[in-house]
Amino acid sequence: MPGDGIGPEIMAQGKKVLEVIGKKFGHQFDTTEALIGGVAIDETGVPLPDETVKACKESDAVLLGAVGGPKWDTIDPSIRPEKGLLGIRKELSLFANLRPAALFPQLKDACFLRPDIVEKGIDVMVVRELTGGIYFGEPRGTKTENGERMGYNTMIYYEHEVKRIAKVAFEAARKRDKRLCSVDKANVLDVSRVWREIVTEVAADYPDVELSHMYVDNAAMQLVRDPSQFDVIVTGNLFGDILSDEAAVITGSIGMLPSASLGESNPGLYEPIHGSAPDIAGQDKANPLATILSIAMMLRYSFNLTEEAECIEVAVEKTLSQGLRTGDIMDEGGTLVGCTEMGAAVLQNI
Ligand code: NAD
């Protein structure tokens, strides 16, 4: 689903990467294209047509560019492009959001942290629970009590919700450095105490993964003080929303960061974390690397093709080492290239 803005441009490069990986490793990937977001509104009147949902459910994995743009900012909020995104996540019951925030050594000057901190490296993966917690808990609402306005939400986690997100996180840690930090607020919140208890129980099935616990306020601080201490972080919807953005922004390169959203049996959804960048759309200026790295995640998590995923990641690193830079990651001494040229270089390096 290329979507809007720079979506079609970055997706075109991504598809070429998938083809070349197929040729190199002897796989055939069958791809179908579907409408989502603004383009879907223009063509069908809704941001998530039924045919799109059907095509996604019939696939083994779903790749998304980005949705949205000024053209659709003023239309009826109930059919805004973003509704397509929320809709497909819901249709596929994607309860786990995996966001790696890695700093490529070649881009260390873009990082917002002190050089001595950057030197130790940043390679954190935040696993965020996506369909539960305070964003969905009932009761919720606003009312007037004793002449005063008030608002309230409820943070709820059921055992099955914590178990399944914990499993995803332990599995992810197994594919990485085998260290998992569960983040909660168990010193204050009852729901967090249950969360901590259940995560600790799930750990028994993963003796090869080292589990630690941290309060969310401390985790927010530790992420900027010394991110190298983290491998995988697992946390609830609210804390994960904040921490995953924090982890992403410290790397300083939004055009580089991929993500995956996973469910139990449905296909996973893979997408760059950035938006449709309408300011540079159609100008061959977009950085395709977040999309290309999302394909690496897709190969790793949906197809279990670890070697193929690593091949893409190494090719991206090599391309950066060769000094190639799109505008968003341009630095002194870099060679400015467009989306197509960046994609072509990655293909060459694969
Ligand atoms: P954005 O991520 O689209 O852009 C923010 C800035 O980063 C812009 O200057 C843009 O040019 C730059 N940028 C983003 N991706 C880039 C890339 N790959 N290469 C080079 N530069 C890149 O965020 P925004 O401007 O807040 O939102 C624009 C539109 O995208 C809005 O309609 C918003 O709703 C939508 N959006 C969609 C998603 C999604 O589809 N997942 C996520 C965020 C925002």
PDB file of N, CA and C in Angstrom, residues 259-314:
ATOM      1  N   SER A 259       9.340   0.187  11.165  1.00  0.00           N
ATOM      2  CA  SER A 259       8.535  -0.354  12.256  1.00  0.00           C
ATOM      3  C   SER A 259       7.749  -1.561  11.783  1.00  0.00           C
ATOM      4  N   ALA A 260       7.315  -2.350  12.758  1.00  0.00           N
ATOM      5  CA  ALA A 260       6.486  -3.516  12.455  1.00  0.00           C
ATOM      6  C   ALA A 260       5.346  -3.553  13.440  1.00  0.00           C
ATOM      7  N   SER A 261       4.145  -3.921  12.978  1.00  0.00           N
ATOM      8  CA  SER A 261       3.026  -4.154  13.892  1.00  0.00           C
ATOM      9  C   SER A 261       2.561  -5.584  13.671  1.00  0.00           C
ATOM     10  N   LEU A 262       2.506  -6.330  14.781  1.00  0.00           N
ATOM     11  CA  LEU A 262       2.227  -7.759  14.658  1.00  0.00           C
ATOM     12  C   LEU A 262       0.978  -8.169  15.430  1.00  0.00           C
ATOM     13  N   GLY A 263       0.291  -9.170  14.892  1.00  0.00           N
ATOM     14  CA  GLY A 263      -0.849  -9.753  15.584  1.00  0.00           C
ATOM     15  C   GLY A 263      -0.564 -11.224  15.856  1.00  0.00           C
ATOM     16  N   GLU A 264      -1.603 -11.968  16.216  1.00  0.00           N
ATOM     17  CA  GLU A 264      -1.356 -13.360  16.571  1.00  0.00           C
ATOM     18  C   GLU A 264      -1.218 -14.248  15.324  1.00  0.00           C
ATOM     19  N   SER A 265      -2.237 -14.193  14.430  1.00  0.00           N
ATOM     20  CA  SER A 265      -2.176 -15.064  13.257  1.00  0.00           C
ATOM     21  C   SER A 265      -2.318 -14.286  11.953  1.00  0.00           C
ATOM     22  N   ASN A 266      -2.748 -13.029  12.040  1.00  0.00           N
ATOM     23  CA  ASN A 266      -2.897 -12.229  10.827  1.00  0.00           C
ATOM     24  C   ASN A 266      -1.532 -11.802  10.294  1.00  0.00           C
ATOM     25  N   PRO A 267      -1.501 -11.304   9.039  1.00  0.00           N
ATOM     26  CA  PRO A 267      -0.228 -10.802   8.522  1.00  0.00           C
ATOM     27  C   PRO A 267       0.257  -9.591   9.305  1.00  0.00           C
ATOM     28  N   GLY A 268       1.568  -9.441   9.425  1.00  0.00           N
ATOM     29  CA  GLY A 268       2.149  -8.273  10.078  1.00  0.00           C
ATOM     30  C   GLY A 268       2.134  -7.089   9.120  1.00  0.00           C
ATOM     31  N   LEU A 269       2.175  -5.886   9.700  1.00  0.00           N
ATOM     32  CA  LEU A 269       2.182  -4.653   8.912  1.00  0.00           C
ATOM     33  C   LEU A 269       3.521  -3.949   9.122  1.00  0.00           C
ATOM     34  N   TYR A 270       4.168  -3.618   8.020  1.00  0.00           N
ATOM     35  CA  TYR A 270       5.504  -3.015   8.094  1.00  0.00           C
ATOM     36  C   TYR A 270       5.485  -1.654   7.429  1.00  0.00           C
ATOM     37  N   GLU A 271       6.050  -0.654   8.100  1.00  0.00           N
ATOM     38  CA  GLU A 271       5.996   0.710   7.556  1.00  0.00           C
ATOM     39  C   GLU A 271       7.093   1.570   8.165  1.00  0.00           C
ATOM     40  N   PRO A 272       7.539   2.574   7.407  1.00  0.00           N
ATOM     41  CA  PRO A 272       8.460   3.546   8.020  1.00  0.00           C
ATOM     42  C   PRO A 272       7.702   4.347   9.068  1.00  0.00           C
ATOM     43  N   ILE A 273       8.411   4.902  10.067  1.00  0.00           N
ATOM     44  CA  ILE A 273       7.678   5.643  11.102  1.00  0.00           C
ATOM     45  C   ILE A 273       7.325   7.063  10.649  1.00  0.00           C
ATOM     46  N   HIS A 274       7.995   7.542   9.588  1.00  0.00           N
ATOM     47  CA  HIS A 274       7.706   8.910   9.158  1.00  0.00           C
ATOM     48  C   HIS A 274       6.376   8.988   8.417  1.00  0.00           C
ATOM     49  N   GLY A 275       5.916  10.218   8.162  1.00  0.00           N
ATOM     50  CA  GLY A 275       4.655  10.425   7.458  1.00  0.00           C
ATOM     51  C   GLY A 275       4.855  10.570   5.961  1.00  0.00           C
ATOM     52  N   SER A 276       3.876  11.213   5.308  1.00  0.00           N
ATOM     53  CA  SER A 276       3.874  11.270   3.850  1.00  0.00           C
ATOM     54  C   SER A 276       4.701  12.439   3.297  1.00  0.00           C
ATOM     55  N   ALA A 277       5.311  13.209   4.188  1.00  0.00           N
ATOM     56  CA  ALA A 277       6.210  14.317   3.799  1.00  0.00           C
ATOM     57  C   ALA A 277       5.725  15.090   2.573  1.00  0.00           C
ATOM     58  N   PRO A 278       4.551  15.691   2.646  1.00  0.00           N
ATOM     59  CA  PRO A 278       4.014  16.390   1.465  1.00  0.00           C
ATOM     60  C   PRO A 278       4.926  17.503   0.954  1.00  0.00           C
ATOM     61  N   ASP A 279       5.769  18.050   1.858  1.00  0.00           N
ATOM     62  CA  ASP A 279       6.660  19.145   1.431  1.00  0.00           C
ATOM     63  C   ASP A 279       7.691  18.719   0.394  1.00  0.00           C
ATOM     64  N   ILE A 280       7.992  17.421   0.318  1.00  0.00           N
ATOM     65  CA  ILE A 280       8.994  16.984  -0.669  1.00  0.00           C
ATOM     66  C   ILE A 280       8.433  15.940  -1.647  1.00  0.00           C
ATOM     67  N   ALA A 281       7.115  15.704  -1.564  1.00  0.00           N
ATOM     68  CA  ALA A 281       6.519  14.648  -2.406  1.00  0.00           C
ATOM     69  C   ALA A 281       6.668  14.958  -3.888  1.00  0.00           C
ATOM     70  N   GLY A 282       6.931  13.920  -4.668  1.00  0.00           N
ATOM     71  CA  GLY A 282       7.008  14.054  -6.122  1.00  0.00           C
ATOM     72  C   GLY A 282       8.283  14.721  -6.620  1.00  0.00           C
ATOM     73  N   GLN A 283       9.255  14.896  -5.715  1.00  0.00           N
ATOM     74  CA  GLN A 283      10.483  15.607  -6.127  1.00  0.00           C
ATOM     75  C   GLN A 283      11.719  14.707  -6.092  1.00  0.00           C
ATOM     76  N   ASP A 284      11.514  13.432  -5.896  1.00  0.00           N
ATOM     77  CA  ASP A 284      12.628  12.483  -5.807  1.00  0.00           C
ATOM     78  C   ASP A 284      13.634  12.888  -4.720  1.00  0.00           C
ATOM     79  N   LYS A 285      13.114  13.378  -3.604  1.00  0.00           N
ATOM     80  CA  LYS A 285      14.006  13.811  -2.516  1.00  0.00           C
ATOM     81  C   LYS A 285      13.881  12.912  -1.288  1.00  0.00           C
ATOM     82  N   ALA A 286      12.885  12.042  -1.263  1.00  0.00           N
ATOM     83  CA  ALA A 286      12.603  11.268  -0.047  1.00  0.00           C
ATOM     84  C   ALA A 286      13.689  10.235   0.221  1.00  0.00           C
ATOM     85  N   ASN A 287      13.919   9.994   1.487  1.00  0.00           N
ATOM     86  CA  ASN A 287      14.846   8.942   1.904  1.00  0.00           C
ATOM     87  C   ASN A 287      14.090   7.601   1.902  1.00  0.00           C
ATOM     88  N   PRO A 288      14.504   6.653   1.068  1.00  0.00           N
ATOM     89  CA  PRO A 288      13.777   5.380   1.002  1.00  0.00           C
ATOM     90  C   PRO A 288      14.261   4.353   2.027  1.00  0.00           C
ATOM     91  N   LEU A 289      15.256   4.730   2.862  1.00  0.00           N
ATOM     92  CA  LEU A 289      15.901   3.714   3.705  1.00  0.00           C
ATOM     93  C   LEU A 289      14.999   3.175   4.813  1.00  0.00           C
ATOM     94  N   ALA A 290      14.104   4.017   5.362  1.00  0.00           N
ATOM     95  CA  ALA A 290      13.198   3.512   6.403  1.00  0.00           C
ATOM     96  C   ALA A 290      12.282   2.439   5.819  1.00  0.00           C
ATOM     97  N   THR A 291      11.861   2.642   4.584  1.00  0.00           N
ATOM     98  CA  THR A 291      11.007   1.642   3.927  1.00  0.00           C
ATOM     99  C   THR A 291      11.804   0.372   3.633  1.00  0.00           C
ATOM    100  N   ILE A 292      13.013   0.564   3.149  1.00  0.00           N
ATOM    101  CA  ILE A 292      13.861  -0.591   2.827  1.00  0.00           C
ATOM    102  C   ILE A 292      14.170  -1.390   4.108  1.00  0.00           C
ATOM    103  N   LEU A 293      14.413  -0.669   5.211  1.00  0.00           N
ATOM    104  CA  LEU A 293      14.666  -1.359   6.487  1.00  0.00           C
ATOM    105  C   LEU A 293      13.390  -2.009   7.033  1.00  0.00           C
ATOM    106  N   SER A 294      12.216  -1.447   6.660  1.00  0.00           N
ATOM    107  CA  SER A 294      10.950  -2.092   7.052  1.00  0.00           C
ATOM    108  C   SER A 294      10.815  -3.440   6.344  1.00  0.00           C
ATOM    109  N   ILE A 295      11.322  -3.508   5.110  1.00  0.00           N
ATOM    110  CA  ILE A 295      11.295  -4.780   4.378  1.00  0.00           C
ATOM    111  C   ILE A 295      12.203  -5.803   5.061  1.00  0.00           C
ATOM    112  N   ALA A 296      13.335  -5.315   5.568  1.00  0.00           N
ATOM    113  CA  ALA A 296      14.217  -6.226   6.322  1.00  0.00           C
ATOM    114  C   ALA A 296      13.471  -6.787   7.531  1.00  0.00           C
ATOM    115  N   MET A 297      12.730  -5.917   8.231  1.00  0.00           N
ATOM    116  CA  MET A 297      11.944  -6.391   9.392  1.00  0.00           C
ATOM    117  C   MET A 297      10.897  -7.403   8.942  1.00  0.00           C
ATOM    118  N   MET A 298      10.276  -7.145   7.805  1.00  0.00           N
ATOM    119  CA  MET A 298       9.252  -8.055   7.278  1.00  0.00           C
ATOM    120  C   MET A 298       9.846  -9.435   7.012  1.00  0.00           C
ATOM    121  N   LEU A 299      11.026  -9.443   6.405  1.00  0.00           N
ATOM    122  CA  LEU A 299      11.661 -10.727   6.110  1.00  0.00           C
ATOM    123  C   LEU A 299      11.990 -11.467   7.407  1.00  0.00           C
ATOM    124  N   ARG A 300      12.443 -10.705   8.417  1.00  0.00           N
ATOM    125  CA  ARG A 300      12.841 -11.321   9.685  1.00  0.00           C
ATOM    126  C   ARG A 300      11.632 -11.830  10.472  1.00  0.00           C
ATOM    127  N   TYR A 301      10.585 -10.999  10.598  1.00  0.00           N
ATOM    128  CA  TYR A 301       9.489 -11.350  11.505  1.00  0.00           C
ATOM    129  C   TYR A 301       8.357 -12.121  10.847  1.00  0.00           C
ATOM    130  N   SER A 302       8.055 -11.839   9.562  1.00  0.00           N
ATOM    131  CA  SER A 302       6.931 -12.548   8.944  1.00  0.00           C
ATOM    132  C   SER A 302       7.384 -13.774   8.161  1.00  0.00           C
ATOM    133  N   PHE A 303       8.609 -13.744   7.642  1.00  0.00           N
ATOM    134  CA  PHE A 303       9.060 -14.853   6.790  1.00  0.00           C
ATOM    135  C   PHE A 303      10.216 -15.643   7.409  1.00  0.00           C
ATOM    136  N   ASN A 304      10.680 -15.193   8.580  1.00  0.00           N
ATOM    137  CA  ASN A 304      11.797 -15.877   9.236  1.00  0.00           C
ATOM    138  C   ASN A 304      13.034 -15.997   8.347  1.00  0.00           C
ATOM    139  N   LEU A 305      13.257 -15.016   7.496  1.00  0.00           N
ATOM    140  CA  LEU A 305      14.411 -15.022   6.595  1.00  0.00           C
ATOM    141  C   LEU A 305      15.492 -14.080   7.153  1.00  0.00           C
ATOM    142  N   THR A 306      16.206 -14.595   8.169  1.00  0.00           N
ATOM    143  CA  THR A 306      17.162 -13.754   8.891  1.00  0.00           C
ATOM    144  C   THR A 306      18.339 -13.318   8.024  1.00  0.00           C
ATOM    145  N   GLU A 307      18.858 -14.264   7.256  1.00  0.00           N
ATOM    146  CA  GLU A 307      20.036 -13.947   6.432  1.00  0.00           C
ATOM    147  C   GLU A 307      19.695 -12.864   5.398  1.00  0.00           C
ATOM    148  N   GLU A 308      18.510 -13.000   4.815  1.00  0.00           N
ATOM    149  CA  GLU A 308      18.066 -12.032   3.813  1.00  0.00           C
ATOM    150  C   GLU A 308      17.892 -10.649   4.452  1.00  0.00           C
ATOM    151  N   ALA A 309      17.313 -10.626   5.679  1.00  0.00           N
ATOM    152  CA  ALA A 309      17.129  -9.357   6.394  1.00  0.00           C
ATOM    153  C   ALA A 309      18.481  -8.705   6.669  1.00  0.00           C
ATOM    154  N   GLU A 310      19.425  -9.526   7.125  1.00  0.00           N
ATOM    155  CA  GLU A 310      20.758  -8.982   7.428  1.00  0.00           C
ATOM    156  C   GLU A 310      21.439  -8.452   6.173  1.00  0.00           C
ATOM    157  N   CYS A 311      21.210  -9.129   5.063  1.00  0.00           N
ATOM    158  CA  CYS A 311      21.802  -8.691   3.793  1.00  0.00           C
ATOM    159  C   CYS A 311      21.349  -7.268   3.459  1.00  0.00           C
ATOM    160  N   ILE A 312      20.064  -6.999   3.661  1.00  0.00           N
ATOM    161  CA  ILE A 312      19.543  -5.649   3.389  1.00  0.00           C
ATOM    162  C   ILE A 312      20.176  -4.641   4.348  1.00  0.00           C
ATOM    163  N   GLU A 313      20.231  -5.004   5.630  1.00  0.00           N
ATOM    164  CA  GLU A 313      20.760  -4.060   6.622  1.00  0.00           C
ATOM    165  C   GLU A 313      22.236  -3.735   6.357  1.00  0.00           C
ATOM    166  N   VAL A 314      22.984  -4.759   5.968  1.00  0.00           N
ATOM    167  CA  VAL A 314      24.404  -4.538   5.667  1.00  0.00           C
ATOM    168  C   VAL A 314      24.541  -3.659   4.419  1.00  0.00           C
TER     169      VAL A 314
END
